[in-house]
Amino acid sequence: MRILAVASEAFPYVKTGGLADVVGALPLALTELGHDVVTLIPGYPQVLATLGPAEVVDRYGELYGGPARILQKHRAWGEAGWMVVDAPHLFDRPGHPYRQASGAPWDDEAFRFAALAVVAREIGLGRLAAFQPDVVHAHDWQTGLVPAYLALDGRMGPATVMTVHNLAFQGQFTPDWLGALGLPASSFTVAGVEYYGGIGFLKAGLAYADKLTTVSPTYARDIQQDLWGMGLQGLLAARAADLAGIVNGIDTVHWNPADDPFVRPGYDADRLALRGQHKQALQAALGLEVRGDVPLFVVISRLAWQKGMDVLLAAVPALVEAGGQLAVLGSGEADLEGGFEAAGTHHRGRVAVRLGYDEPLAHRLHAGGDAVLVPSRFEPCGLTQLYGLRYGCVPVVAATGGLIDTVVDADEAANGTGFLVEAGRTDRLIDGMRRAIAVWRDPPRWQALQRRGMMQDLGWRRPAEAYLRVFEAALAKR
Ligand code: ADP
């Protein structure tokens, strides 16, 4: 099968969150299963700087305000393919891929992602003789117009699949954009791109794609309900027969404690004692008391309401009181950043906070931490608990969405891999951290927990097979 994936970010070229990890890793697994995948992403400066040798395979004289070139990365046999929309007037901007320095989105955000979608439509409709996809796979709101443009085009096109990585981000624009985005007036209906009086990019994708997926079975159910449907629950419930939940895999090569360039010496489930030196190094580097006799909890997260970071902040005094240490790596909402910094100052030696984005430190936190906290209010899938499982860093997570599908509570089941607590409640989180500490003080039981987590099959093969079944079902609808 030939698959064109389209996304606004992809590891290793540009990443702001879990979306990039998935978009980077799924094509590799599909390629290993014998399929031909090309991923189309915007040509941000960091993408062009790291792409490596590429050739120009197409040109647009005018693409939403300027010329564009379509670059294709040179591809060795057995590799997944990459194409990049090099449109400097839209994407050659420094800093964050989605936001201005002020934090506000770009005024022409609609054009930037419409341009990506137009290029995807054209490739989908056969513009490049060398790569004519059977299926186009769109990820998140930035690519919601891809299924819409293809469905609204008169020509016979590929099957389309829309994947939701987070329903909270929807891409809403005022109705006056309709004509400029090349959308016909007839598409401005409840069954089309119209969304609460405006234009909804994600809504459009969910309305027009042949099949829909999201990143866990529990989140697939959650988003059909009022609580987490974010306005789209009606549409999603109506399309329930077309909606599948597929838990993300992780890149087990890049996230491998036995062979991780950021974690030397490597370790595995049979050499867990080596984790002790990673913990010491981490404590020293972060200014925590270097002690083996206190449990170290770690967090790698956007500092956001969704992630329950306010719930965690309120639990910090109790965690310290219970004898724990906390290391936080993240960035996000200003009041949360300030709150965690203040907690770090107040509990010096017990709480360490690093604001910013730091990929190597994320790896070291999983290798040296005893437990990783994921107290999200809602969580489509979550990746840090999966990295935690892989690294023997036991997850303590909120019982919501994909966290329910990936962590088994050690106090509830013999095959436990972590601890689940009710979402959104500080008292329950404190209780969960105390339960974790109690097991941590019983090393044989804790190590059994770590090993069970490390033995989980977290790779992309099974999820990739599930995506293929969805692609086939989408093709069958044609
Ligand atoms: P999100 O909702 O943010 O996508 P996920 O858990 O699905 O949450 O994915 C987050 C990804 O981003 C993980 O790979 C995590 O390791 C990474 N990450 C988040 N914050 C940071 C940070 N401050 N530094 C390094 N990596 C981070």
mmCIF file of N, CA and C and ligand atoms in Angstrom, residues 15-19 21 166 248 255 300-302 306-307 329-331 354 356-359 362 366 379-385 387, ligand 1:
data_model
loop_
_atom_site.group_PDB
_atom_site.id
_atom_site.type_symbol
_atom_site.label_atom_id
_atom_site.label_comp_id
_atom_site.label_asym_id
_atom_site.label_seq_id
_atom_site.Cartn_x
_atom_site.Cartn_y
_atom_site.Cartn_z
ATOM 1 N N LYS A 15 9.614 19.100 16.641
ATOM 2 C CA LYS A 15 8.765 18.445 17.644
ATOM 3 C C LYS A 15 8.318 19.437 18.693
ATOM 4 N N THR A 16 7.007 19.477 18.943
ATOM 5 C CA THR A 16 6.531 20.216 20.119
ATOM 6 C C THR A 16 5.847 19.275 21.098
ATOM 7 N N GLY A 17 5.568 18.032 20.676
ATOM 8 C CA GLY A 17 4.891 17.122 21.595
ATOM 9 C C GLY A 17 4.766 15.727 21.003
ATOM 10 N N GLY A 18 3.880 14.944 21.586
ATOM 11 C CA GLY A 18 3.748 13.540 21.226
ATOM 12 C C GLY A 18 3.382 13.312 19.763
ATOM 13 N N LEU A 19 2.659 14.270 19.160
ATOM 14 C CA LEU A 19 2.314 14.162 17.738
ATOM 15 C C LEU A 19 3.554 13.876 16.896
ATOM 16 N N ASP A 21 6.375 12.539 17.755
ATOM 17 C CA ASP A 21 6.909 11.191 17.991
ATOM 18 C C ASP A 21 6.159 10.165 17.143
ATOM 19 N N ASN A 166 -5.129 15.072 19.768
ATOM 20 C CA ASN A 166 -5.649 15.835 20.903
ATOM 21 C C ASN A 166 -6.810 16.686 20.415
ATOM 22 N N ASN A 248 -0.723 4.417 20.862
ATOM 23 C CA ASN A 248 0.573 4.695 20.247
ATOM 24 C C ASN A 248 1.618 3.678 20.669
ATOM 25 N N TRP A 255 14.338 5.075 22.163
ATOM 26 C CA TRP A 255 14.070 4.974 23.604
ATOM 27 C C TRP A 255 14.411 3.557 24.047
ATOM 28 N N ILE A 300 7.943 14.920 32.989
ATOM 29 C CA ILE A 300 8.383 15.528 31.722
ATOM 30 C C ILE A 300 7.096 15.890 30.997
ATOM 31 N N SER A 301 6.799 17.185 30.930
ATOM 32 C CA SER A 301 5.440 17.514 30.493
ATOM 33 C C SER A 301 5.308 18.965 30.070
ATOM 34 N N ARG A 302 4.341 19.202 29.189
ATOM 35 C CA ARG A 302 3.872 20.571 29.048
ATOM 36 C C ARG A 302 3.285 20.974 30.397
ATOM 37 N N GLN A 306 -4.383 20.786 31.136
ATOM 38 C CA GLN A 306 -4.694 19.429 30.650
ATOM 39 C C GLN A 306 -3.859 18.389 31.377
ATOM 40 N N LYS A 307 -2.604 18.722 31.620
ATOM 41 C CA LYS A 307 -1.664 17.759 32.196
ATOM 42 C C LYS A 307 -1.797 17.651 33.710
ATOM 43 N N LEU A 329 10.649 18.637 34.494
ATOM 44 C CA LEU A 329 11.138 19.230 33.243
ATOM 45 C C LEU A 329 9.923 19.593 32.416
ATOM 46 N N GLY A 330 9.802 20.882 32.088
ATOM 47 C CA GLY A 330 8.645 21.261 31.288
ATOM 48 C C GLY A 330 8.623 22.748 31.022
ATOM 49 N N SER A 331 7.661 23.132 30.204
ATOM 50 C CA SER A 331 7.429 24.556 29.988
ATOM 51 C C SER A 331 5.973 24.715 29.616
ATOM 52 N N ARG A 354 13.364 22.352 35.961
ATOM 53 C CA ARG A 354 14.056 22.840 34.769
ATOM 54 C C ARG A 354 12.998 23.274 33.768
ATOM 55 N N GLY A 356 11.860 24.575 30.209
ATOM 56 C CA GLY A 356 12.403 24.537 28.857
ATOM 57 C C GLY A 356 12.219 23.159 28.261
ATOM 58 N N TYR A 357 12.814 22.988 27.103
ATOM 59 C CA TYR A 357 12.685 21.731 26.367
ATOM 60 C C TYR A 357 14.060 21.106 26.270
ATOM 61 N N ASP A 358 14.221 19.870 26.733
ATOM 62 C CA ASP A 358 15.550 19.270 26.828
ATOM 63 C C ASP A 358 15.435 17.759 26.606
ATOM 64 N N GLU A 359 15.653 17.353 25.370
ATOM 65 C CA GLU A 359 15.490 15.937 24.991
ATOM 66 C C GLU A 359 16.459 15.017 25.775
ATOM 67 N N ALA A 362 15.277 14.574 29.263
ATOM 68 C CA ALA A 362 14.075 13.718 29.320
ATOM 69 C C ALA A 362 14.499 12.246 29.410
ATOM 70 N N HIS A 366 14.050 9.573 32.830
ATOM 71 C CA HIS A 366 13.433 8.240 32.804
ATOM 72 C C HIS A 366 14.406 7.177 33.314
ATOM 73 N N GLU A 379 -6.204 12.640 28.721
ATOM 74 C CA GLU A 379 -4.955 12.247 28.054
ATOM 75 C C GLU A 379 -5.286 11.319 26.902
ATOM 76 N N PRO A 380 -5.149 11.804 25.668
ATOM 77 C CA PRO A 380 -5.483 10.957 24.518
ATOM 78 C C PRO A 380 -4.724 9.629 24.546
ATOM 79 N N CYS A 381 -3.418 9.678 24.697
ATOM 80 C CA CYS A 381 -2.630 8.448 24.851
ATOM 81 C C CYS A 381 -1.612 8.655 25.961
ATOM 82 N N GLY A 382 -0.767 9.661 25.767
ATOM 83 C CA GLY A 382 0.336 9.878 26.707
ATOM 84 C C GLY A 382 1.524 9.046 26.265
ATOM 85 N N LEU A 383 2.684 9.649 26.275
ATOM 86 C CA LEU A 383 3.892 8.911 25.892
ATOM 87 C C LEU A 383 4.851 8.739 27.054
ATOM 88 N N THR A 384 4.870 9.699 27.975
ATOM 89 C CA THR A 384 5.910 9.624 29.007
ATOM 90 C C THR A 384 5.704 8.416 29.914
ATOM 91 N N GLN A 385 4.456 7.972 30.098
ATOM 92 C CA GLN A 385 4.282 6.746 30.899
ATOM 93 C C GLN A 385 4.825 5.533 30.140
ATOM 94 N N TYR A 387 7.461 5.658 27.981
ATOM 95 C CA TYR A 387 8.909 5.733 28.141
ATOM 96 C C TYR A 387 9.291 5.274 29.550
HETATM 97 P P1 ADP B 1 1.603 15.951 24.606
HETATM 98 O O1 ADP B 1 0.168 16.120 24.946
HETATM 99 O O2 ADP B 1 2.410 17.107 25.080
HETATM 100 O O3 ADP B 1 1.863 15.588 23.189
HETATM 101 P P2 ADP B 1 2.664 13.290 25.193
HETATM 102 O O4 ADP B 1 2.922 12.594 26.481
HETATM 103 O O5 ADP B 1 1.836 12.584 24.187
HETATM 104 O O6 ADP B 1 2.071 14.729 25.538
HETATM 105 O O7 ADP B 1 4.052 13.592 24.477
HETATM 106 C C1 ADP B 1 4.964 14.504 25.007
HETATM 107 C C2 ADP B 1 6.288 14.293 24.319
HETATM 108 O O8 ADP B 1 7.074 15.466 24.468
HETATM 109 C C3 ADP B 1 7.108 13.186 24.925
HETATM 110 O O9 ADP B 1 7.987 12.665 23.958
HETATM 111 C C4 ADP B 1 7.902 13.931 26.008
HETATM 112 O O10 ADP B 1 9.090 13.240 26.357
HETATM 113 C C5 ADP B 1 8.202 15.210 25.303
HETATM 114 N N1 ADP B 1 8.371 16.368 26.180
HETATM 115 C C6 ADP B 1 7.418 17.105 26.779
HETATM 116 N N2 ADP B 1 7.951 18.139 27.445
HETATM 117 C C7 ADP B 1 9.289 18.051 27.267
HETATM 118 C C8 ADP B 1 10.407 18.852 27.697
HETATM 119 N N3 ADP B 1 10.227 19.939 28.450
HETATM 120 N N4 ADP B 1 11.632 18.467 27.312
HETATM 121 C C9 ADP B 1 11.816 17.363 26.555
HETATM 122 N N5 ADP B 1 10.803 16.587 26.107
HETATM 123 C C10 ADP B 1 9.564 16.928 26.458
#
